[in-house]
Coordinates of C-alpha atoms and ligand atoms in Angstrom, one line a residue:
M1094 CA 148.8 8.1 230.4
K1095 CA 152.5 7.8 229.7
T1096 CA 154.6 5.1 231.3
S1097 CA 157.6 6.3 233.3
D1098 CA 159.9 5.0 230.5
E1099 CA 158.1 7.2 228.0
A1100 CA 158.2 10.1 230.3
I1101 CA 161.9 9.7 230.8
A1102 CA 162.4 9.5 227.0
D1103 CA 160.3 12.7 226.5
K1104 CA 162.2 14.6 229.1
L1105 CA 165.6 13.6 227.8
T1106 CA 164.8 14.3 224.2
G1107 CA 163.3 17.8 225.0
W1108 CA 166.3 18.6 227.2
Y1109 CA 168.8 17.5 224.6
E1110 CA 167.2 19.7 221.9
A1111 CA 167.4 22.7 224.3
V1112 CA 170.9 22.4 225.6
K1113 CA 173.0 20.3 223.1
R1114 CA 176.5 21.5 222.4
Q1115 CA 177.4 22.6 218.9
L1116 CA 179.9 20.0 217.8
P1117 CA 181.2 19.6 214.2
W1118 CA 179.8 16.1 213.7
R1119 CA 176.4 17.3 214.9
E1120 CA 176.2 19.7 211.9
S1121 CA 175.9 16.6 209.7
R1122 CA 173.6 13.6 209.4
D1123 CA 176.0 11.9 207.0
P1124 CA 176.5 8.4 208.4
Y1125 CA 180.2 8.5 207.4
H1126 CA 180.7 11.6 209.5
I1127 CA 178.8 10.1 212.4
W1128 CA 180.8 6.9 212.2
I1129 CA 184.2 8.7 212.1
S1130 CA 183.3 10.9 215.1
E1131 CA 182.0 7.9 217.1
I1132 CA 185.2 5.9 216.5
M1133 CA 187.4 8.9 217.4
L1134 CA 185.4 9.6 220.6
Q1135 CA 185.7 6.0 221.9
Q1136 CA 188.9 6.6 223.8
T1137 CA 189.5 10.3 223.3
Q1138 CA 188.1 13.6 224.8
V1139 CA 185.7 15.7 222.8
D1140 CA 188.1 18.7 222.7
T1141 CA 190.9 16.7 221.2
V1142 CA 188.6 14.9 218.7
T1143 CA 187.2 18.2 217.2
G1144 CA 190.5 19.1 215.5
Y1145 CA 191.3 15.6 214.4
Y1146 CA 187.7 15.1 213.1
R1147 CA 187.8 18.1 210.8
A1148 CA 191.3 17.3 209.4
F1149 CA 190.3 13.6 208.8
I1150 CA 187.1 14.4 207.0
E1151 CA 189.0 17.0 204.9
R1152 CA 191.8 14.4 204.1
F1153 CA 189.3 11.5 203.4
P1154 CA 186.0 13.2 202.5
T1155 CA 184.2 10.0 201.5
I1156 CA 184.1 6.3 202.3
Q1157 CA 185.7 5.8 198.9
A1158 CA 188.6 8.1 199.6
L1159 CA 189.2 6.3 202.9
A1160 CA 189.0 2.8 201.2
E1161 CA 191.5 3.8 198.5
A1162 CA 194.0 5.5 200.9
D1163 CA 197.3 3.9 201.8
E1164 CA 197.3 2.4 205.3
D1165 CA 200.3 4.6 206.2
A1166 CA 198.4 7.8 205.2
V1167 CA 195.4 6.8 207.4
L1168 CA 197.7 6.1 210.3
K1169 CA 199.4 9.4 209.8
A1170 CA 196.1 11.2 209.9
W1171 CA 195.4 9.3 213.2
E1172 CA 198.8 10.2 214.7
G1173 CA 198.4 11.4 218.3
L1174 CA 195.0 9.8 218.8
G1175 CA 196.4 6.5 219.9
Y1176 CA 194.8 3.1 219.7
Y1177 CA 195.8 2.8 216.1
S1178 CA 193.7 -0.4 215.5
R1179 CA 190.8 2.0 215.3
A1180 CA 192.3 3.7 212.3
R1181 CA 193.2 0.4 210.6
N1182 CA 189.7 -1.0 211.2
L1183 CA 188.1 2.2 209.7
R1184 CA 190.0 1.7 206.5
R1185 CA 189.2 -2.0 206.4
A1186 CA 185.5 -1.3 207.0
A1187 CA 185.5 1.4 204.3
M1188 CA 186.9 -1.2 201.9
M1189 CA 184.2 -3.6 202.9
I1190 CA 181.5 -0.9 202.4
M1191 CA 182.8 -0.3 198.9
A1192 CA 182.8 -4.0 198.1
Q1193 CA 179.5 -5.0 199.7
Y1194 CA 177.3 -1.9 199.7
G1195 CA 178.6 0.1 196.7
G1196 CA 180.1 2.8 199.0
R1197 CA 177.0 3.5 201.0
M1198 CA 177.1 3.0 204.7
P1199 CA 174.7 0.2 205.7
E1200 CA 171.6 1.3 207.7
S1201 CA 170.7 -1.6 209.9
Y1202 CA 172.2 -2.3 213.3
E1203 CA 173.1 -5.8 212.3
E1204 CA 174.9 -4.8 209.1
L1205 CA 176.8 -2.1 210.9
L1206 CA 177.8 -4.5 213.6
A1207 CA 179.4 -6.8 211.0
L1208 CA 181.9 -4.1 210.0
P1209 CA 185.5 -4.3 211.5
G1210 CA 185.9 -2.2 214.6
V1211 CA 182.2 -1.6 215.0
G1212 CA 180.7 -2.9 218.3
P1213 CA 177.2 -2.7 219.7
Y1214 CA 177.7 0.9 220.9
T1215 CA 179.0 2.3 217.6
A1216 CA 176.4 0.3 215.5
G1217 CA 173.6 1.7 217.7
A1218 CA 175.0 5.3 217.6
V1219 CA 175.3 5.3 213.8
A1220 CA 171.9 3.5 213.2
S1221 CA 170.1 5.9 215.6
I1222 CA 171.9 9.2 214.9
A1223 CA 172.3 8.9 211.1
Y1224 CA 169.3 6.8 210.3
N1225 CA 166.9 7.4 213.2
R1226 CA 166.6 3.7 213.9
P1227 CA 165.2 3.0 217.4
V1228 CA 168.1 1.0 218.7
P1229 CA 170.2 1.6 221.9
A1230 CA 173.7 3.1 222.0
V1231 CA 175.1 2.1 225.4
D1232 CA 178.6 3.1 226.4
G1233 CA 180.3 3.7 229.7
N1234 CA 178.6 7.1 230.2
V1235 CA 175.2 5.7 229.5
M1236 CA 175.8 2.7 231.9
R1237 CA 176.6 5.2 234.6
V1238 CA 173.3 7.1 234.0
F1239 CA 171.3 3.8 233.9
S1240 CA 173.0 2.5 237.1
R1241 CA 171.9 5.7 238.9
L1242 CA 168.5 6.2 237.3
F1243 CA 167.4 2.7 238.2
S1244 CA 169.7 2.2 241.2
L1245 CA 171.4 -0.9 239.7
H1246 CA 174.3 -2.3 241.7
G1247 CA 175.8 -4.8 239.3
D1248 CA 179.4 -4.4 238.3
I1249 CA 179.4 -2.6 235.0
A1250 CA 182.5 -4.4 233.9
L1251 CA 180.7 -7.8 233.9
P1252 CA 179.0 -9.2 230.7
D1253 CA 175.7 -9.8 232.5
T1254 CA 175.4 -6.2 233.6
K1255 CA 176.3 -5.0 230.2
R1256 CA 173.6 -7.2 228.7
L1257 CA 171.1 -5.8 231.2
M1258 CA 172.1 -2.2 230.3
Q1259 CA 171.6 -3.0 226.6
E1260 CA 168.1 -4.3 227.4
I1261 CA 167.3 -1.2 229.3
G1262 CA 168.5 0.9 226.4
S1263 CA 166.3 -1.1 224.0
R1264 CA 163.3 -0.7 226.2
L1265 CA 163.8 3.0 226.9
V1266 CA 164.9 4.3 223.5
S1267 CA 162.4 6.8 222.0
K1268 CA 160.6 5.1 219.1
S1269 CA 159.8 8.5 217.5
E1270 CA 163.1 10.4 218.1
P1271 CA 165.9 7.8 218.8
S1272 CA 168.6 10.2 217.5
S1273 CA 167.9 12.9 220.0
F1274 CA 167.2 10.4 222.7
N1275 CA 170.5 8.6 222.4
Q1276 CA 172.4 11.8 222.1
G1277 CA 170.5 13.2 225.1
L1278 CA 171.7 10.2 227.2
M1279 CA 175.3 10.7 226.0
E1280 CA 175.1 14.4 226.7
L1281 CA 173.6 13.8 230.2
G1282 CA 176.5 11.4 231.0
A1283 CA 179.1 13.8 229.7
L1284 CA 177.8 17.1 231.2
V1285 CA 175.4 16.4 234.1
C1286 CA 175.5 12.8 235.4
T1287 CA 179.3 13.0 235.6
P1288 CA 181.4 10.4 237.4
L1289 CA 182.4 12.2 240.6
S1290 CA 179.9 15.0 241.2
P1291 CA 176.7 14.6 239.3
K1292 CA 174.8 17.9 239.0
C1293 CA 171.5 16.4 240.0
T1294 CA 169.7 19.8 240.4
Q1295 CA 170.3 20.4 236.7
C1296 CA 169.2 16.9 235.6
P1297 CA 166.1 16.6 233.4
V1298 CA 165.2 13.2 234.8
Q1299 CA 165.9 13.9 238.5
C1300 CA 162.4 13.1 239.6
F1301 CA 162.7 9.6 238.2
C1302 CA 166.2 8.9 239.7
E1303 CA 166.2 6.1 242.2
A1304 CA 169.8 6.6 243.3
R1305 CA 169.1 10.3 243.9
K1306 CA 166.1 9.4 246.1
E1307 CA 168.3 7.0 248.1
G1308 CA 171.1 9.5 248.3
I1309 CA 173.6 7.0 246.8
E1310 CA 174.2 8.6 243.4
K1311 CA 177.9 9.0 244.0
Q1312 CA 178.3 5.4 245.0
L1313 CA 177.1 4.2 241.6
P1314 CA 178.0 2.7 239.2
V1315 CA 179.7 -0.3 240.8
K1316 CA 182.9 -1.0 238.9
K1317 CA 185.6 -3.4 240.0
K1318 CA 189.0 -1.7 240.4
K1319 CA 191.4 -2.4 237.5
E1320 CA 194.3 -4.5 238.2
K1321 CA 197.6 -2.6 238.5
Q1322 CA 199.3 -2.2 235.1
K1323 CA 202.2 -4.5 234.6
E1324 CA 205.5 -2.6 234.2
V1325 CA 208.1 -3.7 231.6
V1326 CA 211.4 -2.2 230.6
I1327 CA 211.7 -1.7 226.8
E1328 CA 215.1 -1.0 225.3
A1329 CA 215.0 1.2 222.2
A1330 CA 217.9 2.3 220.0
V1331 CA 219.0 5.1 217.8
V1332 CA 221.3 3.8 215.2
R1333 CA 222.8 6.4 212.7
K1334 CA 224.1 6.3 209.2
G1335 CA 225.3 9.7 208.3
N1336 CA 222.5 12.1 209.1
R1337 CA 219.9 9.3 208.9
V1338 CA 218.5 7.1 211.7
L1339 CA 217.1 3.6 211.6
I1340 CA 213.4 3.0 211.9
V1341 CA 211.7 -0.4 211.6
K1342 CA 208.1 -1.6 211.0
R1343 CA 206.8 -3.2 214.1
P1344 CA 205.2 -6.7 213.9
A1345 CA 201.7 -7.0 212.4
E1346 CA 200.4 -8.4 215.7
G1347 CA 200.5 -7.0 219.2
L1348 CA 201.0 -3.5 220.7
L1349 CA 201.5 -0.7 218.2
A1350 CA 201.2 -3.3 215.4
S1351 CA 202.6 -2.4 211.9
L1352 CA 203.7 1.1 213.0
W1353 CA 207.1 2.5 212.1
A1354 CA 209.3 3.2 215.2
F1355 CA 212.8 3.1 216.5
P1356 CA 213.9 -0.5 217.0
S1357 CA 213.0 -1.8 220.4
V1358 CA 212.6 -4.9 222.4
Q1359 CA 211.6 -5.9 225.9
K1360 CA 214.6 -6.1 228.1
D1361 CA 215.7 -9.6 229.0
E1362 CA 215.9 -9.7 232.8
G1363 CA 219.3 -11.4 233.0
Q1364 CA 221.0 -9.2 230.4
Q1365 CA 223.2 -6.2 230.9
D1366 CA 221.7 -2.8 230.0
G1367 CA 221.6 -2.2 226.3
S1368 CA 222.4 -5.8 225.4
S1369 CA 218.8 -6.9 224.6
I1370 CA 218.4 -4.3 221.9
R1371 CA 221.7 -5.1 220.3
Q1372 CA 220.8 -8.8 220.3
E1373 CA 217.4 -7.9 218.7
L1374 CA 219.1 -6.0 215.9
E1375 CA 221.4 -8.8 215.2
T1376 CA 218.7 -11.5 215.3
A1377 CA 215.9 -9.7 213.5
Y1378 CA 217.9 -7.5 211.0
N1379 CA 221.4 -9.1 210.8
M1380 CA 222.9 -5.9 212.1
E1381 CA 225.9 -5.7 214.4
T1382 CA 226.1 -2.7 216.7
G1383 CA 228.3 -1.5 219.6
L1384 CA 226.9 0.4 222.6
H1385 CA 227.9 4.0 222.4
G1386 CA 225.9 5.6 225.2
Y1387 CA 222.7 5.8 227.2
L1388 CA 220.5 8.8 226.1
G1389 CA 217.6 8.8 228.6
E1390 CA 214.2 7.2 229.4
K1391 CA 210.5 7.9 229.3
V1392 CA 207.4 6.3 230.7
H1393 CA 204.5 5.4 228.5
V1394 CA 201.2 4.0 229.9
F1395 CA 199.0 1.8 227.8
T1396 CA 195.6 0.3 229.0
H1397 CA 197.1 -2.8 230.5
I1398 CA 200.8 -2.2 230.5
K1399 CA 203.3 0.5 231.5
W1400 CA 206.5 0.8 229.5
L1401 CA 209.7 2.2 230.9
L1402 CA 211.4 3.1 227.6
K1403 CA 215.2 3.3 227.7
L1404 CA 217.0 4.8 224.8
Y1405 CA 220.5 3.8 223.8
E1406 CA 222.8 5.1 221.1
L1407 CA 224.3 2.3 219.2
R1408 CA 227.1 2.4 216.6
L1409 CA 226.5 0.5 213.4
Q1410 CA 229.4 -1.9 212.9
R1411 CA 228.1 -4.2 210.2
E1412 CA 224.9 -4.1 208.2
G1413 CA 223.5 -7.4 207.1
A1414 CA 223.5 -8.3 203.5
L1415 CA 219.8 -9.1 203.5
D1416 CA 217.4 -6.4 202.3
Y1417 CA 214.6 -6.1 204.8
P1418 CA 211.5 -4.2 203.5
E1419 CA 210.6 -3.3 207.1
V1420 CA 213.8 -1.4 207.7
R1421 CA 214.4 2.3 206.6
W1422 CA 217.0 4.9 207.1
V1423 CA 215.5 8.4 207.3
D1424 CA 216.6 11.9 208.1
M1425 CA 214.7 13.9 210.7
E1426 CA 212.6 15.6 208.0
E1427 CA 211.6 12.3 206.4
L1428 CA 210.8 10.9 209.9
K1429 CA 208.0 13.4 210.2
K1430 CA 206.1 11.7 207.4
Y1431 CA 205.8 8.5 209.5
A1432 CA 203.1 8.0 212.1
L1433 CA 205.5 7.5 214.9
P1434 CA 203.6 6.2 218.0
T1435 CA 203.5 8.7 220.9
A1436 CA 205.6 6.4 223.1
F1437 CA 208.5 6.7 220.6
K1438 CA 207.8 10.4 219.9
K1439 CA 208.7 11.1 223.5
L1440 CA 212.2 9.9 222.8
L1441 CA 212.7 12.4 220.0
E1442 CA 214.0 15.1 222.4
Y1443 CA 217.1 12.8 223.1
I1444 CA 217.7 12.2 219.5
E1445 CA 217.4 15.7 218.3
E1446 CA 219.6 16.9 221.1
S1447 CA 222.3 14.3 220.7
Ligands
SF4_2731 S1 169.5 12.8 239.2 FE1 171.7 12.9 239.4 S2 172.4 10.8 239.6 FE2 170.3 10.8 238.8 S3 170.5 10.7 236.6 FE3 170.3 12.8 237.2 S4 172.4 13.6 237.4 FE4 172.5 11.3 237.4

């Protein structure tokens, strides 16, 4: 006689094999491919990832190719996906795999977890999907399914609840078909047990679902509302030299770290409009500028912060004698070779027009 856990695992596995979507990374069991797709899918929709995934694998077909690539080339291939630390960590992890594992992706959950940018979910996904290891892969979608299936009312943002979910995943994961089981759970969360209107009548585990029995499936999972994003005003500048514009490399720490962008700085509350960025150019790059005009503004929303980006045209009056490696003058064609963050790309319409 099967336990209900085993029956749930069987139902899910069978359902997944029958209904799974054809996605490019599912054509492969190559752990490198699975890893890239899982990292891309962390904060991005499947439809968007499909195109990026194919292009990335073509550009960097092996772990070795990724490890040997320039960071700027990897960031360029990532351009538009956002959360650039994911791309940087992929490259760093590829270098580590070359150095420690001779270029072969490690197989165990623990070894995977030690790679930069790989958390419990990704380690579980790669170990189970690529190597068929019976370990859980619990992300937000899976936590939603578990909350409903077992009528759990803990806040899924809290560490204790996450720990509990991980334990349920370990207990439930099919020992014979962990790959199909984990992908079945992800597919269920993505297609059937969706956040606002779960399609319970199509659900393969409906007869086991506690929340459905209680009629409270739409009230779960419990998740504390996010605090409102802090809003800040960022002043950015277009500074020209002939037909070239100034771009600078952002600091190695913080938001959009190490990416090339137009010079920018958070507006100093007490300062006049356009003064903070002029001050920044002087302090950071020994460059004197005059305010020529205001070009426009765009809003860009990050996870915890909202930028109101105001763009000013500044006239170069004196360029510092110092040679800063993190400063470049580029024409509009050259600019396309840089992985300009989306927030700054939004400003291009003002620059191209002016
Ligand atoms: S029955 Fe409904 S709420 Fe329960 S797991 Fe299935 S889709 Fe989700």
